[in-house]
Amino acid sequence: MSILLRSLRLTGCLTALALLSACVNTVSPVPQQYDFGPTAQVSSATARHTMPAMSEILTSAALDSNAMLYRLAYDDPRQLKAYAQARWTMPPAQLLMQRVKLQNGSSTGIDGRVLQLELDEFSQIFTAPQQSHAHISVRASLRQGKNILAQRRFTLTAATTTADARGGANAMQTAADNFIAELNAWIGQADSSHP
């Protein structure tokens, strides 16, 4: 009886040690941080020359953090959710402003024109559990003093290659770069219609 009791105690101790070892060896996931990566400046001098001064990008409170946001369109598209282990290096409006400046260079706005951007949507939208795309929605106003020279809403999407935060970050970079290309073309058109 005492041998059986000792054997049970030994088994209990070994089980407890195994569980304790498993707890000690459990590594919590490391949060990942994403940005849009490096970019080369646009080679066209015209694109840089026509770029007006930019004011700070306006945005909603939901986008005023480093959270990487997504929506489950197949479940409830009205609910904005955040990845637990993935974040942007800075709020989306700052990421976008940085990307515009990197691609176009800085502008002093010597002609008095100011570009005002309002970021309405900056999220990864899942249309199915394994299918998603980046979605950016921006309202742009080109002003000179109190006059509005031109206004436009831009809505850009880019499919993800993987339905996760990494895929969302890559697609968001593509959507942002496509937005900047469309923005530059729009500013160029505004330049030609307002000499």
mmCIF file of C-alpha atoms in Angstrom:
data_model
loop_
_atom_site.group_PDB
_atom_site.id
_atom_site.type_symbol
_atom_site.label_atom_id
_atom_site.label_comp_id
_atom_site.label_asym_id
_atom_site.label_seq_id
_atom_site.Cartn_x
_atom_site.Cartn_y
_atom_site.Cartn_z
ATOM 1 C CA MET A 1 0.000 0.000 0.000
ATOM 2 C CA SER A 2 2.786 2.414 0.839
ATOM 3 C CA ILE A 3 4.505 1.646 -2.505
ATOM 4 C CA LEU A 4 1.272 2.455 -4.332
ATOM 5 C CA LEU A 5 0.883 5.648 -2.301
ATOM 6 C CA ARG A 6 4.480 6.670 -3.040
ATOM 7 C CA SER A 7 3.946 5.921 -6.714
ATOM 8 C CA LEU A 8 0.816 8.075 -6.806
ATOM 9 C CA ARG A 9 2.621 10.929 -5.039
ATOM 10 C CA LEU A 10 5.522 10.653 -7.471
ATOM 11 C CA THR A 11 3.130 10.677 -10.429
ATOM 12 C CA GLY A 12 1.325 13.724 -8.977
ATOM 13 C CA CYS A 13 4.617 15.564 -8.470
ATOM 14 C CA LEU A 14 5.788 14.767 -11.999
ATOM 15 C CA THR A 15 2.465 15.970 -13.413
ATOM 16 C CA ALA A 16 2.689 19.200 -11.409
ATOM 17 C CA LEU A 17 6.269 19.751 -12.599
ATOM 18 C CA ALA A 18 5.247 19.135 -16.205
ATOM 19 C CA LEU A 19 2.401 21.649 -15.903
ATOM 20 C CA LEU A 20 4.685 24.189 -14.227
ATOM 21 C CA SER A 21 7.286 23.664 -16.943
ATOM 22 C CA ALA A 22 4.639 24.201 -19.623
ATOM 23 C CA CYS A 23 3.594 27.464 -17.977
ATOM 24 C CA VAL A 24 7.185 28.684 -17.733
ATOM 25 C CA ASN A 25 7.911 27.777 -21.375
ATOM 26 C CA THR A 26 4.741 29.437 -22.677
ATOM 27 C CA VAL A 27 5.846 32.481 -24.618
ATOM 28 C CA SER A 28 3.273 35.219 -25.032
ATOM 29 C CA PRO A 29 2.998 36.533 -28.593
ATOM 30 C CA VAL A 30 5.100 39.596 -29.342
ATOM 31 C CA PRO A 31 3.019 42.511 -30.656
ATOM 32 C CA GLN A 32 3.862 43.349 -34.272
ATOM 33 C CA GLN A 33 4.242 46.937 -35.492
ATOM 34 C CA TYR A 34 3.671 47.941 -39.106
ATOM 35 C CA ASP A 35 4.233 50.997 -41.278
ATOM 36 C CA PHE A 36 4.271 51.512 -45.066
ATOM 37 C CA GLY A 37 7.974 50.731 -45.498
ATOM 38 C CA PRO A 38 10.483 52.812 -47.452
ATOM 39 C CA THR A 39 9.523 54.621 -50.633
ATOM 40 C CA ALA A 40 11.321 56.491 -53.361
ATOM 41 C CA GLN A 41 10.319 60.052 -54.159
ATOM 42 C CA VAL A 42 8.320 60.619 -57.322
ATOM 43 C CA SER A 43 10.825 61.376 -60.075
ATOM 44 C CA SER A 44 8.587 63.892 -61.819
ATOM 45 C CA ALA A 45 9.526 67.441 -60.836
ATOM 46 C CA THR A 46 6.057 68.538 -61.929
ATOM 47 C CA ALA A 47 4.392 66.409 -59.262
ATOM 48 C CA ARG A 48 6.518 68.025 -56.547
ATOM 49 C CA HIS A 49 6.139 71.539 -57.991
ATOM 50 C CA THR A 50 2.332 71.388 -58.106
ATOM 51 C CA MET A 51 1.994 69.962 -54.596
ATOM 52 C CA PRO A 52 0.280 72.548 -52.374
ATOM 53 C CA ALA A 53 1.011 72.960 -48.683
ATOM 54 C CA MET A 54 -0.738 70.345 -46.547
ATOM 55 C CA SER A 55 -2.578 70.962 -43.326
ATOM 56 C CA GLU A 56 -2.819 68.198 -40.735
ATOM 57 C CA ILE A 57 -5.101 65.363 -41.840
ATOM 58 C CA LEU A 58 -8.412 65.405 -39.983
ATOM 59 C CA THR A 59 -9.842 62.127 -38.777
ATOM 60 C CA SER A 60 -12.390 60.559 -36.446
ATOM 61 C CA ALA A 61 -11.666 59.516 -32.864
ATOM 62 C CA ALA A 62 -11.766 55.848 -33.932
ATOM 63 C CA LEU A 63 -8.768 56.403 -36.230
ATOM 64 C CA ASP A 64 -6.838 58.546 -33.764
ATOM 65 C CA SER A 65 -4.747 55.683 -32.362
ATOM 66 C CA ASN A 66 -2.165 53.121 -33.509
ATOM 67 C CA ALA A 67 -4.742 50.322 -33.599
ATOM 68 C CA MET A 68 -4.970 48.210 -36.762
ATOM 69 C CA LEU A 69 -8.690 48.114 -37.428
ATOM 70 C CA TYR A 70 -10.838 45.657 -39.337
ATOM 71 C CA ARG A 71 -14.493 44.938 -40.064
ATOM 72 C CA LEU A 72 -16.250 41.605 -40.581
ATOM 73 C CA ALA A 73 -18.527 42.522 -43.487
ATOM 74 C CA TYR A 74 -19.997 39.003 -43.515
ATOM 75 C CA ASP A 75 -21.017 39.290 -39.841
ATOM 76 C CA ASP A 76 -21.585 42.924 -38.807
ATOM 77 C CA PRO A 77 -19.881 45.563 -40.997
ATOM 78 C CA ARG A 78 -20.881 48.338 -38.589
ATOM 79 C CA GLN A 79 -18.611 46.980 -35.869
ATOM 80 C CA LEU A 80 -15.007 48.221 -35.966
ATOM 81 C CA LYS A 81 -12.562 45.818 -34.311
ATOM 82 C CA ALA A 82 -8.840 46.035 -33.535
ATOM 83 C CA TYR A 83 -6.148 43.375 -33.855
ATOM 84 C CA ALA A 84 -4.889 42.386 -30.398
ATOM 85 C CA GLN A 85 -1.252 41.737 -31.380
ATOM 86 C CA ALA A 86 -0.722 44.141 -34.299
ATOM 87 C CA ARG A 87 -0.457 47.920 -34.339
ATOM 88 C CA TRP A 88 0.617 50.715 -36.660
ATOM 89 C CA THR A 89 3.781 52.596 -35.692
ATOM 90 C CA MET A 90 1.714 55.806 -35.671
ATOM 91 C CA PRO A 91 -1.949 56.733 -36.191
ATOM 92 C CA PRO A 92 -3.227 56.220 -39.772
ATOM 93 C CA ALA A 93 -3.499 59.951 -40.539
ATOM 94 C CA GLN A 94 0.175 60.422 -39.657
ATOM 95 C CA LEU A 95 1.170 57.366 -41.722
ATOM 96 C CA LEU A 96 -0.692 58.764 -44.714
ATOM 97 C CA MET A 97 0.736 62.279 -44.272
ATOM 98 C CA GLN A 98 4.256 60.840 -44.035
ATOM 99 C CA ARG A 99 3.717 58.781 -47.200
ATOM 100 C CA VAL A 100 2.415 61.777 -49.178
ATOM 101 C CA LYS A 101 5.421 63.859 -48.125
ATOM 102 C CA LEU A 102 7.896 61.055 -48.855
ATOM 103 C CA GLN A 103 6.522 60.570 -52.347
ATOM 104 C CA ASN A 104 6.009 64.231 -53.242
ATOM 105 C CA GLY A 105 8.557 66.133 -51.202
ATOM 106 C CA SER A 106 7.696 69.098 -49.006
ATOM 107 C CA SER A 107 5.877 72.149 -50.268
ATOM 108 C CA THR A 108 5.932 75.627 -48.781
ATOM 109 C CA GLY A 109 2.667 76.519 -50.512
ATOM 110 C CA ILE A 110 4.087 79.769 -51.876
ATOM 111 C CA ASP A 111 1.053 80.143 -54.172
ATOM 112 C CA GLY A 112 -1.233 80.162 -51.128
ATOM 113 C CA ARG A 113 -2.938 76.863 -51.924
ATOM 114 C CA VAL A 114 -3.576 74.411 -49.087
ATOM 115 C CA LEU A 115 -4.578 70.763 -49.372
ATOM 116 C CA GLN A 116 -6.934 69.587 -46.625
ATOM 117 C CA LEU A 117 -7.518 65.834 -46.240
ATOM 118 C CA GLU A 118 -10.120 64.162 -44.031
ATOM 119 C CA LEU A 119 -9.565 60.454 -43.415
ATOM 120 C CA ASP A 120 -12.935 58.714 -42.998
ATOM 121 C CA GLU A 121 -12.012 55.027 -43.290
ATOM 122 C CA PHE A 122 -8.737 53.152 -42.877
ATOM 123 C CA SER A 123 -9.526 49.507 -42.199
ATOM 124 C CA GLN A 124 -9.210 45.942 -43.425
ATOM 125 C CA ILE A 125 -12.564 44.548 -44.487
ATOM 126 C CA PHE A 126 -13.202 40.814 -44.357
ATOM 127 C CA THR A 127 -15.857 39.716 -46.863
ATOM 128 C CA ALA A 128 -15.313 36.090 -45.725
ATOM 129 C CA PRO A 129 -13.130 34.537 -42.986
ATOM 130 C CA GLN A 130 -10.228 34.011 -45.431
ATOM 131 C CA GLN A 131 -10.883 36.911 -47.824
ATOM 132 C CA SER A 132 -10.238 40.583 -47.136
ATOM 133 C CA HIS A 133 -9.127 43.895 -48.617
ATOM 134 C CA ALA A 134 -7.752 47.218 -47.417
ATOM 135 C CA HIS A 135 -10.185 50.127 -47.597
ATOM 136 C CA ILE A 136 -9.235 53.814 -47.476
ATOM 137 C CA SER A 137 -11.713 56.671 -47.820
ATOM 138 C CA VAL A 138 -10.476 60.277 -47.905
ATOM 139 C CA ARG A 139 -12.184 63.605 -48.606
ATOM 140 C CA ALA A 140 -9.877 66.180 -50.189
ATOM 141 C CA SER A 141 -10.312 69.938 -50.465
ATOM 142 C CA LEU A 142 -7.959 72.244 -52.315
ATOM 143 C CA ARG A 143 -8.245 75.760 -50.906
ATOM 144 C CA GLN A 144 -6.742 79.150 -51.570
ATOM 145 C CA GLY A 145 -7.551 81.529 -48.757
ATOM 146 C CA LYS A 146 -11.280 81.158 -48.107
ATOM 147 C CA ASN A 147 -11.971 79.864 -51.614
ATOM 148 C CA ILE A 148 -12.456 76.167 -52.312
ATOM 149 C CA LEU A 149 -10.787 75.466 -55.664
ATOM 150 C CA ALA A 150 -11.750 71.784 -55.863
ATOM 151 C CA GLN A 151 -13.159 68.957 -53.732
ATOM 152 C CA ARG A 152 -13.236 65.200 -54.197
ATOM 153 C CA ARG A 153 -13.805 61.967 -52.286
ATOM 154 C CA PHE A 154 -11.284 59.175 -52.871
ATOM 155 C CA THR A 155 -12.144 55.548 -52.095
ATOM 156 C CA LEU A 156 -9.369 53.008 -52.632
ATOM 157 C CA THR A 157 -9.269 49.278 -52.022
ATOM 158 C CA ALA A 158 -6.534 46.671 -52.416
ATOM 159 C CA ALA A 159 -6.908 42.908 -52.001
ATOM 160 C CA THR A 160 -4.855 41.157 -49.339
ATOM 161 C CA THR A 161 -2.677 38.144 -50.108
ATOM 162 C CA THR A 162 -3.263 36.779 -46.595
ATOM 163 C CA ALA A 163 -6.310 37.343 -44.398
ATOM 164 C CA ASP A 164 -4.376 38.600 -41.361
ATOM 165 C CA ALA A 165 -2.716 41.752 -40.021
ATOM 166 C CA ARG A 166 0.388 41.324 -42.169
ATOM 167 C CA GLY A 167 -1.707 40.960 -45.317
ATOM 168 C CA GLY A 168 -3.778 43.951 -44.240
ATOM 169 C CA ALA A 169 -0.664 46.114 -43.740
ATOM 170 C CA ASN A 170 0.681 45.194 -47.194
ATOM 171 C CA ALA A 171 -2.668 45.892 -48.868
ATOM 172 C CA MET A 172 -3.041 49.161 -46.957
ATOM 173 C CA GLN A 173 0.344 50.307 -48.306
ATOM 174 C CA THR A 174 -0.813 49.517 -51.854
ATOM 175 C CA ALA A 175 -4.112 51.364 -51.321
ATOM 176 C CA ALA A 176 -2.266 54.363 -49.844
ATOM 177 C CA ASP A 177 0.151 54.528 -52.789
ATOM 178 C CA ASN A 178 -2.756 54.273 -55.239
ATOM 179 C CA PHE A 179 -4.516 57.067 -53.349
ATOM 180 C CA ILE A 180 -1.429 59.299 -53.623
ATOM 181 C CA ALA A 181 -1.188 58.642 -57.379
ATOM 182 C CA GLU A 182 -4.867 59.588 -57.827
ATOM 183 C CA LEU A 183 -4.437 62.600 -55.535
ATOM 184 C CA ASN A 184 -1.480 63.870 -57.606
ATOM 185 C CA ALA A 185 -3.435 63.461 -60.844
ATOM 186 C CA TRP A 186 -6.394 65.330 -59.322
ATOM 187 C CA ILE A 187 -4.149 68.198 -58.129
ATOM 188 C CA GLY A 188 -2.648 68.355 -61.618
ATOM 189 C CA GLN A 189 -6.132 68.706 -63.106
ATOM 190 C CA ALA A 190 -6.976 71.419 -60.557
ATOM 191 C CA ASP A 191 -3.770 73.247 -61.551
ATOM 192 C CA SER A 192 -4.741 73.258 -65.210
ATOM 193 C CA SER A 193 -8.270 74.496 -64.523
ATOM 194 C CA HIS A 194 -7.144 77.211 -62.037
ATOM 195 C CA PRO A 195 -4.086 78.957 -63.477
#
